[in-house]
Structures are given as C-alpha cells and as structure tokens.
Tab-separated table of N, CA and C and ligand atoms in Angstrom:
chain	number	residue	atom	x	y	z
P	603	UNK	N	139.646	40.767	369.258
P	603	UNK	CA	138.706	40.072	368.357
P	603	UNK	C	137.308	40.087	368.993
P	604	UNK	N	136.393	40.260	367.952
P	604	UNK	CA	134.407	40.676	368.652
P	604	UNK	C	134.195	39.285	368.686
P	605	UNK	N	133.691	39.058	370.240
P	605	UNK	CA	133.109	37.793	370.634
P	605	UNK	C	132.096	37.247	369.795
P	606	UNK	N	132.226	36.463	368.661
P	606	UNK	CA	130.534	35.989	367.884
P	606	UNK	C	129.366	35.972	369.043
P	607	UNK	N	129.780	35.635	370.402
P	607	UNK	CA	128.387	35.491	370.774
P	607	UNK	C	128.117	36.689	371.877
P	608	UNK	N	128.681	37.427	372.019
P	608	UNK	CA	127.774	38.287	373.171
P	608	UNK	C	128.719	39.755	372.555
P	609	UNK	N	129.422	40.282	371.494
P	609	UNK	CA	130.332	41.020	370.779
P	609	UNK	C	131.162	41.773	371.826
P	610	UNK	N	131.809	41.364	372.498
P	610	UNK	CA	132.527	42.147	373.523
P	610	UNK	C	134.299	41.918	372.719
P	611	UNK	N	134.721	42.721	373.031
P	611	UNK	CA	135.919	42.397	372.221
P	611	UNK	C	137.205	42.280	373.094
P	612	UNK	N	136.578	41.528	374.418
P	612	UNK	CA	137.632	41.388	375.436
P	612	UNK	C	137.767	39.875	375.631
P	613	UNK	N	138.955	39.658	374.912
P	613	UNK	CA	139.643	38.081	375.193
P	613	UNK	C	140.818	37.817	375.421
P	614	UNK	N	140.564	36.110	375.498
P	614	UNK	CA	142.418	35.957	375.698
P	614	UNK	C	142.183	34.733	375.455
P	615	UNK	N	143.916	34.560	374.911
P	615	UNK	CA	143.893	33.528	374.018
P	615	UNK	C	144.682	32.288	374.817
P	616	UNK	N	144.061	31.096	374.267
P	616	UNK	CA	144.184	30.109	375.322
P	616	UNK	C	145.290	29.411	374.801
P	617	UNK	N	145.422	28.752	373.174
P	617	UNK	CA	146.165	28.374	372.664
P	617	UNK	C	146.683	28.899	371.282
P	618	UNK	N	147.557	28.650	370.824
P	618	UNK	CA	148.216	29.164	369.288
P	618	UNK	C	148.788	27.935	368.513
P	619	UNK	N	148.418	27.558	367.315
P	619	UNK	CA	149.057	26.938	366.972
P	619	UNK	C	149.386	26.833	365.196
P	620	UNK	N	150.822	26.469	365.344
P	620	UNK	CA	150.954	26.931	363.695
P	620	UNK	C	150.979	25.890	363.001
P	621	UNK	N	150.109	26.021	361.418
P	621	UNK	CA	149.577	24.672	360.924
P	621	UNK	C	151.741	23.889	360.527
P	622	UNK	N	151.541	22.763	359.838
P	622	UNK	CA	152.754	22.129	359.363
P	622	UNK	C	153.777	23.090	358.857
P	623	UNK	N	153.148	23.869	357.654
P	623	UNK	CA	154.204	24.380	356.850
P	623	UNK	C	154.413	25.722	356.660
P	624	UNK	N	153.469	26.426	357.988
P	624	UNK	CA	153.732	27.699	358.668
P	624	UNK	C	153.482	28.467	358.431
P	625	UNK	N	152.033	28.205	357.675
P	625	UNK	CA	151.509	29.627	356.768
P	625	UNK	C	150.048	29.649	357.431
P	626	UNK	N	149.667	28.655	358.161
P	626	UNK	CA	148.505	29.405	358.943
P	626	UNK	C	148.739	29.125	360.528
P	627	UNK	N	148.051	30.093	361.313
P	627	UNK	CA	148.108	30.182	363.019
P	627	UNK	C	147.041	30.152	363.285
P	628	UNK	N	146.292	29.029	364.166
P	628	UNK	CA	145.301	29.097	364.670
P	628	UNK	C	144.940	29.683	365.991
P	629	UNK	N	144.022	30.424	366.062
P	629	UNK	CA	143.941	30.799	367.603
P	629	UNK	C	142.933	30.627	368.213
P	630	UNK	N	143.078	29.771	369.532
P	630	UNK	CA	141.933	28.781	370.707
P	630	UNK	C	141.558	30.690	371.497
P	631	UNK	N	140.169	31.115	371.560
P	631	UNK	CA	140.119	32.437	372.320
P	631	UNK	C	139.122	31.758	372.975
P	632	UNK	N	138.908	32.546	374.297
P	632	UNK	CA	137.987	32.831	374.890
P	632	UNK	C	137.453	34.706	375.198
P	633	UNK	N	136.131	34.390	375.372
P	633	UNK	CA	135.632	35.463	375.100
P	633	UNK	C	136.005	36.062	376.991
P	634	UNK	N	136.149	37.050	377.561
P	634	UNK	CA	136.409	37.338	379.199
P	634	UNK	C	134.681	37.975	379.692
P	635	UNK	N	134.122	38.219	379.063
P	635	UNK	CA	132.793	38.549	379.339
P	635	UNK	C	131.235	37.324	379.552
P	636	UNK	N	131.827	36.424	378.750
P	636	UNK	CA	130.446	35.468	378.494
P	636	UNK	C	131.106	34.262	378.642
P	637	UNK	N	132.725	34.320	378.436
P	637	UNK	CA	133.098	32.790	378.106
P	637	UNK	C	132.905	31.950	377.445
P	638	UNK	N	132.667	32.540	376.291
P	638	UNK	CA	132.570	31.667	375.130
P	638	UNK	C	133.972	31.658	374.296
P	639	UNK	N	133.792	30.809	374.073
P	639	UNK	CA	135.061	30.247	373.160
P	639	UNK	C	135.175	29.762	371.563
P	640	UNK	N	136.018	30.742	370.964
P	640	UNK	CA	136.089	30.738	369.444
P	640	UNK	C	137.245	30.733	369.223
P	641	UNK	N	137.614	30.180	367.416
P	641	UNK	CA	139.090	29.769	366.811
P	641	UNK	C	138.834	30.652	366.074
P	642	UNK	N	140.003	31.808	365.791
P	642	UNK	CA	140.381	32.138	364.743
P	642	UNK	C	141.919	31.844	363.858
P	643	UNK	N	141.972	32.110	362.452
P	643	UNK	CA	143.244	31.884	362.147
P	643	UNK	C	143.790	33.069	361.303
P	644	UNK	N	145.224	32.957	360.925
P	644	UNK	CA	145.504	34.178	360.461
P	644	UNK	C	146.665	33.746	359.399
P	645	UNK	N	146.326	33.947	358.405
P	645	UNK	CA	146.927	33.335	357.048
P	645	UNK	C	147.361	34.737	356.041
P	646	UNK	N	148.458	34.597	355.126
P	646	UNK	CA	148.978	35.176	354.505
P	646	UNK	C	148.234	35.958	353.594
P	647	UNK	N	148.127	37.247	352.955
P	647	UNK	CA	146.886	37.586	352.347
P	647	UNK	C	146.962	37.367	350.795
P	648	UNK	N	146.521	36.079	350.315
P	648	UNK	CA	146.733	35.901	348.744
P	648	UNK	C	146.781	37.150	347.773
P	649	UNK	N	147.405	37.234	347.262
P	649	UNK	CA	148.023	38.537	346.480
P	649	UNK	C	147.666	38.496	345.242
P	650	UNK	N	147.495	36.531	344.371
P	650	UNK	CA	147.401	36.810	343.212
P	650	UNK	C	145.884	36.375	342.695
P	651	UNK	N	145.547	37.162	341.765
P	651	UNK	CA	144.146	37.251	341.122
P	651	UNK	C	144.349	35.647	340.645
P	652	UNK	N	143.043	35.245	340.746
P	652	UNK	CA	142.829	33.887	340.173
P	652	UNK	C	141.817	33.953	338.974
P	653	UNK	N	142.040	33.278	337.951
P	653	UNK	CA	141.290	33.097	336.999
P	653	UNK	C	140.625	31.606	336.598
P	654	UNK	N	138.771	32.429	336.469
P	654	UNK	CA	137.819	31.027	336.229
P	654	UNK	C	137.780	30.616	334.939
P	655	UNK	N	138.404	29.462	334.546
P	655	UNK	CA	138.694	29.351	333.042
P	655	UNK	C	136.670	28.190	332.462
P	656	UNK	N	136.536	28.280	331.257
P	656	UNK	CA	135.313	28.422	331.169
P	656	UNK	C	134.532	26.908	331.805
P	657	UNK	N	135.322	26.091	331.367
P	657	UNK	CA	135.058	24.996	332.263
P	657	UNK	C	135.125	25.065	333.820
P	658	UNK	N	134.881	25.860	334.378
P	658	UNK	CA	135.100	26.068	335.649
P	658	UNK	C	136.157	25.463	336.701
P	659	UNK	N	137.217	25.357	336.095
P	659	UNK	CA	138.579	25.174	337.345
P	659	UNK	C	138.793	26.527	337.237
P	660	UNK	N	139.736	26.885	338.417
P	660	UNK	CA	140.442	28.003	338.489
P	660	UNK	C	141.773	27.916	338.972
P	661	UNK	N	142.202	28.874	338.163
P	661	UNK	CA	143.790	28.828	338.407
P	661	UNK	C	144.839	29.869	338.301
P	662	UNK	N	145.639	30.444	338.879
P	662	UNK	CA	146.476	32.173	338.913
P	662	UNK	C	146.437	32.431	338.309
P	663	UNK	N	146.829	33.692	337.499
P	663	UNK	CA	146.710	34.845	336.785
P	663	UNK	C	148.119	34.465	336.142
P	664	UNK	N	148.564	34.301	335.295
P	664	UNK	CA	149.703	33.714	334.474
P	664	UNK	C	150.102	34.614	333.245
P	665	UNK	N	150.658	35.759	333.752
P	665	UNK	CA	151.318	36.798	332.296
P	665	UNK	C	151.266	36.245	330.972
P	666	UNK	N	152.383	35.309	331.834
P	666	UNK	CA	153.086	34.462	330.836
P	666	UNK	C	152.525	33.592	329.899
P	667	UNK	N	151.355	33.213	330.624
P	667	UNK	CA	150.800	32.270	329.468
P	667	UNK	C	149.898	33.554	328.698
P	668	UNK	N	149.337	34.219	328.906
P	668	UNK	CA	148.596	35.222	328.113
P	668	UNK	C	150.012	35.911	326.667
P	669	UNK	N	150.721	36.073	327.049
P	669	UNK	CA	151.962	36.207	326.206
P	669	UNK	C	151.663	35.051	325.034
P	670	UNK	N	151.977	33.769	325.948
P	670	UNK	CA	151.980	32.817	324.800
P	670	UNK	C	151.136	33.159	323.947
P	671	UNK	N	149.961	33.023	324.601
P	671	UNK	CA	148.698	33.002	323.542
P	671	UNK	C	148.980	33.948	322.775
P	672	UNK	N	149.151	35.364	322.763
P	672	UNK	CA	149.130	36.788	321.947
P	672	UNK	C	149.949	35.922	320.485
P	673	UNK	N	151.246	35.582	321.161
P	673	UNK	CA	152.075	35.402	320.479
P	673	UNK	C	152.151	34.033	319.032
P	674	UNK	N	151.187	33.297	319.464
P	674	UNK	CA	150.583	31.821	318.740
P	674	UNK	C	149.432	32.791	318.002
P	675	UNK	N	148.824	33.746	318.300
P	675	UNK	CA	147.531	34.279	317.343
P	675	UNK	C	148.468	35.031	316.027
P	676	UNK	N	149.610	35.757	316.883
P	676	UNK	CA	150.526	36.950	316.117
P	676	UNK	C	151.331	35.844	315.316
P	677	UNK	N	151.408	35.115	315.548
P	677	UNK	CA	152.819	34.225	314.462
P	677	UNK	C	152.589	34.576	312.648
P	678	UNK	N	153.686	34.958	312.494
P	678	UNK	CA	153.954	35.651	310.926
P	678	UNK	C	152.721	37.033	310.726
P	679	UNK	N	152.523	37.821	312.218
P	679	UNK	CA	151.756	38.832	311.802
P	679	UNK	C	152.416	40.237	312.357
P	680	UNK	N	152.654	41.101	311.757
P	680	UNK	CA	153.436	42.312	312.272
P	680	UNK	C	152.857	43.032	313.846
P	681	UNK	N	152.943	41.987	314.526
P	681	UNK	CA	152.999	42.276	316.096
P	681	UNK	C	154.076	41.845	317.026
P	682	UNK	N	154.957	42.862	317.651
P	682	UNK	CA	156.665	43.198	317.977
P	682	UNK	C	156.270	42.454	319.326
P	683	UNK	N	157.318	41.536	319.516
P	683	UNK	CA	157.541	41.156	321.358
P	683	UNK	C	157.304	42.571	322.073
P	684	UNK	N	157.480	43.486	321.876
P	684	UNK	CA	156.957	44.782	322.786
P	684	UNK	C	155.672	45.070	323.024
P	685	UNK	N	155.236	44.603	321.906
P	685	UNK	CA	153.376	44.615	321.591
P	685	UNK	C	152.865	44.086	322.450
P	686	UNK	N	153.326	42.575	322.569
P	686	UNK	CA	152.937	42.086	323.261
P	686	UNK	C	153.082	41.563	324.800
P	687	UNK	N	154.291	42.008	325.121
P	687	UNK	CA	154.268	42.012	326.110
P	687	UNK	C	153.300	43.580	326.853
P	688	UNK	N	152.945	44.383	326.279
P	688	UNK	CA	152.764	45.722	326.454
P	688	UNK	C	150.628	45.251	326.806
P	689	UNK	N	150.305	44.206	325.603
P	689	UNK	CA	148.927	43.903	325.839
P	689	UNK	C	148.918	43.149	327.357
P	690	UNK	N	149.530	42.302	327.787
P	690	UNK	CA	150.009	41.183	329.101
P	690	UNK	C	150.191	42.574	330.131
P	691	UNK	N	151.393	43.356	329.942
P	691	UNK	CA	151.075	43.991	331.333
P	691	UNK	C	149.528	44.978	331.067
P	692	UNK	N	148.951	45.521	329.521
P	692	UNK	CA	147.802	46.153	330.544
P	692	UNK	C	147.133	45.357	330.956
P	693	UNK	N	146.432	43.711	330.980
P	693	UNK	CA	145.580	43.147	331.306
P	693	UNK	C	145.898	42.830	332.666
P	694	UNK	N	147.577	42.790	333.441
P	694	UNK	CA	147.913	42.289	334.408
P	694	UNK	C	147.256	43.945	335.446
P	695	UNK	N	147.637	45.197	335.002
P	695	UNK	CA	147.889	46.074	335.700
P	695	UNK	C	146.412	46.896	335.746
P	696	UNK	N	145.449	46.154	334.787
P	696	UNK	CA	144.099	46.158	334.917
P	696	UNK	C	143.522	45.424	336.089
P	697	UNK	N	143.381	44.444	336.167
P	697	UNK	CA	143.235	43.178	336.769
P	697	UNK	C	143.915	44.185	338.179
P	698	UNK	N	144.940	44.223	338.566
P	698	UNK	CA	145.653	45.009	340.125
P	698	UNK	C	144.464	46.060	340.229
P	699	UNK	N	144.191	47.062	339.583
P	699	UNK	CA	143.626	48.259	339.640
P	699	UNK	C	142.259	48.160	339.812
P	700	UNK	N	141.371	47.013	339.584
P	700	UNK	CA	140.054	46.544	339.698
P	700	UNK	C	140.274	45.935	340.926
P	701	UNK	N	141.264	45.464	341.435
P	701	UNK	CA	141.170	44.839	342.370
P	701	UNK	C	140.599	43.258	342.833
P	702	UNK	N	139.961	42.937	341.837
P	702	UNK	CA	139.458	41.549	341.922
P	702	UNK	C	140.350	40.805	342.432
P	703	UNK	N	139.894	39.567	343.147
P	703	UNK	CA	140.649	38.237	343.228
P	703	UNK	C	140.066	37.256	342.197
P	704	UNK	N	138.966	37.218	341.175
P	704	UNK	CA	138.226	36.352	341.126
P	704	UNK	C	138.085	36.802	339.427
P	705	UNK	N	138.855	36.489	338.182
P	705	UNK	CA	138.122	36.884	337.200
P	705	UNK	C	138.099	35.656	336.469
P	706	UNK	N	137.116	35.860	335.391
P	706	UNK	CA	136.703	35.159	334.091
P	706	UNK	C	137.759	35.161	333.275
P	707	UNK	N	138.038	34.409	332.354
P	707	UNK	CA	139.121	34.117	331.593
P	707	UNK	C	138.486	34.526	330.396
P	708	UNK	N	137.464	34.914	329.787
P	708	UNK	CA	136.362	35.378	329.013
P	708	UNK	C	136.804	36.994	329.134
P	709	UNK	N	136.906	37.543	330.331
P	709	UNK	CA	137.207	39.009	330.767
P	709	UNK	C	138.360	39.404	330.573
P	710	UNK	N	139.248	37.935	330.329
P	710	UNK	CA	140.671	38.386	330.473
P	710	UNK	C	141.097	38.748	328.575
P	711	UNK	N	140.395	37.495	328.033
P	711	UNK	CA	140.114	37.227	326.488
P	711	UNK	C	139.889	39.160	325.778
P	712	UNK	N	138.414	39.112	326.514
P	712	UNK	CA	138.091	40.587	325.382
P	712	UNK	C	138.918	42.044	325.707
P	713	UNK	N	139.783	42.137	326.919
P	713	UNK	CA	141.014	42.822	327.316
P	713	UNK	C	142.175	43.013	326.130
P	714	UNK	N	142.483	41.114	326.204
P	714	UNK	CA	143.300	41.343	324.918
P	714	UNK	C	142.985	41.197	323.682
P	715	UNK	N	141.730	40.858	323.277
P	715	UNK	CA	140.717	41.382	322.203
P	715	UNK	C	141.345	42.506	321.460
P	716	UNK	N	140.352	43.433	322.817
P	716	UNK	CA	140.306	45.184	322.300
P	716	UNK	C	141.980	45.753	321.842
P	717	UNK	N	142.728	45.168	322.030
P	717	UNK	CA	144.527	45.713	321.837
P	717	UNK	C	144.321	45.143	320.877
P	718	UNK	N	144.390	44.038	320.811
P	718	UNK	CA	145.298	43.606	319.853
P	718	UNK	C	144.186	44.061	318.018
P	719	UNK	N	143.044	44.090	318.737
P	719	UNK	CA	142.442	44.566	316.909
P	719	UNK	C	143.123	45.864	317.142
P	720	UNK	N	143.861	46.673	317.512
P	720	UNK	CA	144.380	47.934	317.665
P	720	UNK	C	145.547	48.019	316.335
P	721	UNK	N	146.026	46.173	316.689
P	721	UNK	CA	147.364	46.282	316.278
P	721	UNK	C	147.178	45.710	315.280
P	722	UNK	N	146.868	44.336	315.140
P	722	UNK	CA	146.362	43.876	313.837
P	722	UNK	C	145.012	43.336	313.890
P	723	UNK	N	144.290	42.967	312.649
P	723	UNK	CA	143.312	42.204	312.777
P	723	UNK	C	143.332	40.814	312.209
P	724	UNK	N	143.822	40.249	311.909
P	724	UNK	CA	144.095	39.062	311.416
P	724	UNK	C	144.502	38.403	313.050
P	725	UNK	N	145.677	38.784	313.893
P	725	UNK	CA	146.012	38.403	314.743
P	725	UNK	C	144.941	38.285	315.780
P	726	UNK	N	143.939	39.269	315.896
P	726	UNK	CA	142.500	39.582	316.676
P	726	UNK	C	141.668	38.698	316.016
P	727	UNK	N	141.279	37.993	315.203
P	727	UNK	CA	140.410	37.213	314.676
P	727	UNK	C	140.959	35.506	315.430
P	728	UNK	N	142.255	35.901	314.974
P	728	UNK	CA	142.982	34.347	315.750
P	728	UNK	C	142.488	34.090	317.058
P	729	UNK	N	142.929	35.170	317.465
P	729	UNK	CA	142.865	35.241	319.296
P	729	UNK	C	141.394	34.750	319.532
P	730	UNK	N	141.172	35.814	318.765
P	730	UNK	CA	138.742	35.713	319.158
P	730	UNK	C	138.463	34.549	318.863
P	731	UNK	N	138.781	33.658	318.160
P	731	UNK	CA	138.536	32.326	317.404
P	731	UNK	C	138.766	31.220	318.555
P	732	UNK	N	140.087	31.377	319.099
P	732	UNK	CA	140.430	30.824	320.234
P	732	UNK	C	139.792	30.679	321.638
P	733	UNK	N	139.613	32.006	321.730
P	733	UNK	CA	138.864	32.479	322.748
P	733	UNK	C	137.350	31.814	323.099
P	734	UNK	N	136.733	32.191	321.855
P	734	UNK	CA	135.334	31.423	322.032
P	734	UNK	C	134.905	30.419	321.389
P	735	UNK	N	136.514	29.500	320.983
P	735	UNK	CA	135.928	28.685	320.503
P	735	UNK	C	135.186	28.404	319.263
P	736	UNK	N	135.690	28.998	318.370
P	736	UNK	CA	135.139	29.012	317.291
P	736	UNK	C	135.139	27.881	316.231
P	737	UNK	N	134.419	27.193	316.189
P	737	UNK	CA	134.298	25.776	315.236
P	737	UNK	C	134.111	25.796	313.796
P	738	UNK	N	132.850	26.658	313.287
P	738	UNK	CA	132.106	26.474	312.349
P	738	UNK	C	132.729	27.789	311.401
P	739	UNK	N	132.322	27.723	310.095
P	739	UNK	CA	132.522	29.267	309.085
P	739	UNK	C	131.513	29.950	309.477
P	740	UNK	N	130.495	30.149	309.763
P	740	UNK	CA	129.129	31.318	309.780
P	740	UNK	C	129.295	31.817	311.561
P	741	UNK	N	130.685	31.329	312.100
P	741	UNK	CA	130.698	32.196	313.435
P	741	UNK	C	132.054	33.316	313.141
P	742	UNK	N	133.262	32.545	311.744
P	742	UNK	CA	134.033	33.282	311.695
P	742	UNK	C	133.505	34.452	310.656
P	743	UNK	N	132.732	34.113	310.524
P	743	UNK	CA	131.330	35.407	309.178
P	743	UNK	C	131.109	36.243	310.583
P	744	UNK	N	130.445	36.249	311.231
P	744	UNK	CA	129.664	36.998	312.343
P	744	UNK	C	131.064	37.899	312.936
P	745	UNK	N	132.754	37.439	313.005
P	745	UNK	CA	133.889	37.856	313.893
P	745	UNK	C	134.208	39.042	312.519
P	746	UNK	N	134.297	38.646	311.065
P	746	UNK	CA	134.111	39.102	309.967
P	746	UNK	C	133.708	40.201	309.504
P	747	UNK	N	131.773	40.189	309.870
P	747	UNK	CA	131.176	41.460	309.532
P	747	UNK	C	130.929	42.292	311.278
P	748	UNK	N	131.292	41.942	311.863
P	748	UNK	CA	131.613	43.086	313.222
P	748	UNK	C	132.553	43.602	312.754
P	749	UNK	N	134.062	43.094	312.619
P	749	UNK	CA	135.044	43.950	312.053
P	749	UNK	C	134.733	45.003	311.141
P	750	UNK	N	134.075	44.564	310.037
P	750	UNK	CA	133.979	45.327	308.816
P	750	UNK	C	133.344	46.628	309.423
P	751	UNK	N	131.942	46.165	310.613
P	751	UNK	CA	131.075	47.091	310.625
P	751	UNK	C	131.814	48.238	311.340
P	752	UNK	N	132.841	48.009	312.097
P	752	UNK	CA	133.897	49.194	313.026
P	752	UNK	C	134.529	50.068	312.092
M	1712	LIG	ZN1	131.374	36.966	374.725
C-alpha cells in the first residue's frame, strides 16, 4: 500500500481488525520509510447497482419490482409474462453492461418506456404517466401527440 505521506510503498502492518459482522478489515500500517502511519480497510465489492428514486433516497436495483410495475401498466393489455419479464432483464443487463453503480430511476423509467411502446401503447402511456407523474389532461395530450407524431 503507497504511503499517503512520503508514497513509498514499503509497510507493515501493525494491527488487523475485523469489524462485528465480518464484512470489513481494518488495517493499522505503518509506512517503513517515513513512519507514518495510516488505516486502511478492505470490504466486499458491492455488486448491486443502486437506484436514485426522484425524491432522492436510494435503493438496489429490484427486477422484480420493475416487473411489477410493467405488469400494473399491462393489466388487460396484450403484453405476455415473457414480455415482460424480457423488458426487466434488458434494463437489468443494460444497467451490468454500463457498468454504473449509481442510476436514476427516471433512466431506468425511459428503458422501459422505449420496449414497451414496442409492444403496446396504451400499456406505454400507463407506464409514462406513472413515471412522471402525470396529474393533469394537457400532459396526457403532450404523451398523446408525441405518440401520434412517431
Ligand atoms: Zn512514508
């Protein structure tokens, strides 16, 4: 490990210690060149993408609930449990391939947007409605004449 203060990368470690529930190790170093002394730790490498929902909490990447949703927009609309599970893994196997840890739930929204007007549009109007929140008639006019205009 590079000494923060003089970058020599010759140390030794004084103490180790593993937090309660054994998912982080702290390590007491000293530097052998300057003698300075630094902690590092070494923790598991989070694997799953987290999503910033618009109110700003954040919280994992949840297939499953993206399913739900497809599936509450699709109710009584000719879109197959295959459909939708098929929109869920590309947004999941998107999301891997970008590599992010860190997305918008907005990003995750117009992902399954773009499919699902593929499949139906009635079900894509639901979703979009949901998505941003749609309150008023002259915003579901505006979701309306975009469609038309495609
Ligand atoms: Zn040093």
């Amino acid at each position: 490990m590079k000494c923060p203060n003089c970058g020599s990368f010759k140390d030794r470690v004084l103490d180790t210690r593993q937090s309660k529930d054994g998912t982080v190790i702290r390590r007491r170093r000293e530097c052998l060149e300057c003698g300075f002394r630094f902690t590092t730790y070494e923790r598991f490498q989070e694997e799953k993408v987290l999503v910033k929902k618009k109110k700003g909490d954040i919280e994992p990447f949840n297939k499953e609930k993206i399913e739900r949703g497809i599936k509450l927009a699709s109710k009584n609309r000719p879109v197959s449990e295959e459909q939708i599970k098929a929109i869920a893994n590309f947004v999941e196997k998107y999301l891997l391939e970008e590599g992010k840890l860190l997305v918008e739930s907005m990003e995750i929204g117009k992902l399954v947007q773009e499919k699902l007007k593929e499949i139906d549009k009635i079900a894509y109007i639901r979703f979009k409605s949901v998505c941003n929140d749609v309150s008023d008639i002259k915003e579901f006019e505006n979701i309306l004449n975009e469609l038309k205009e495609n």
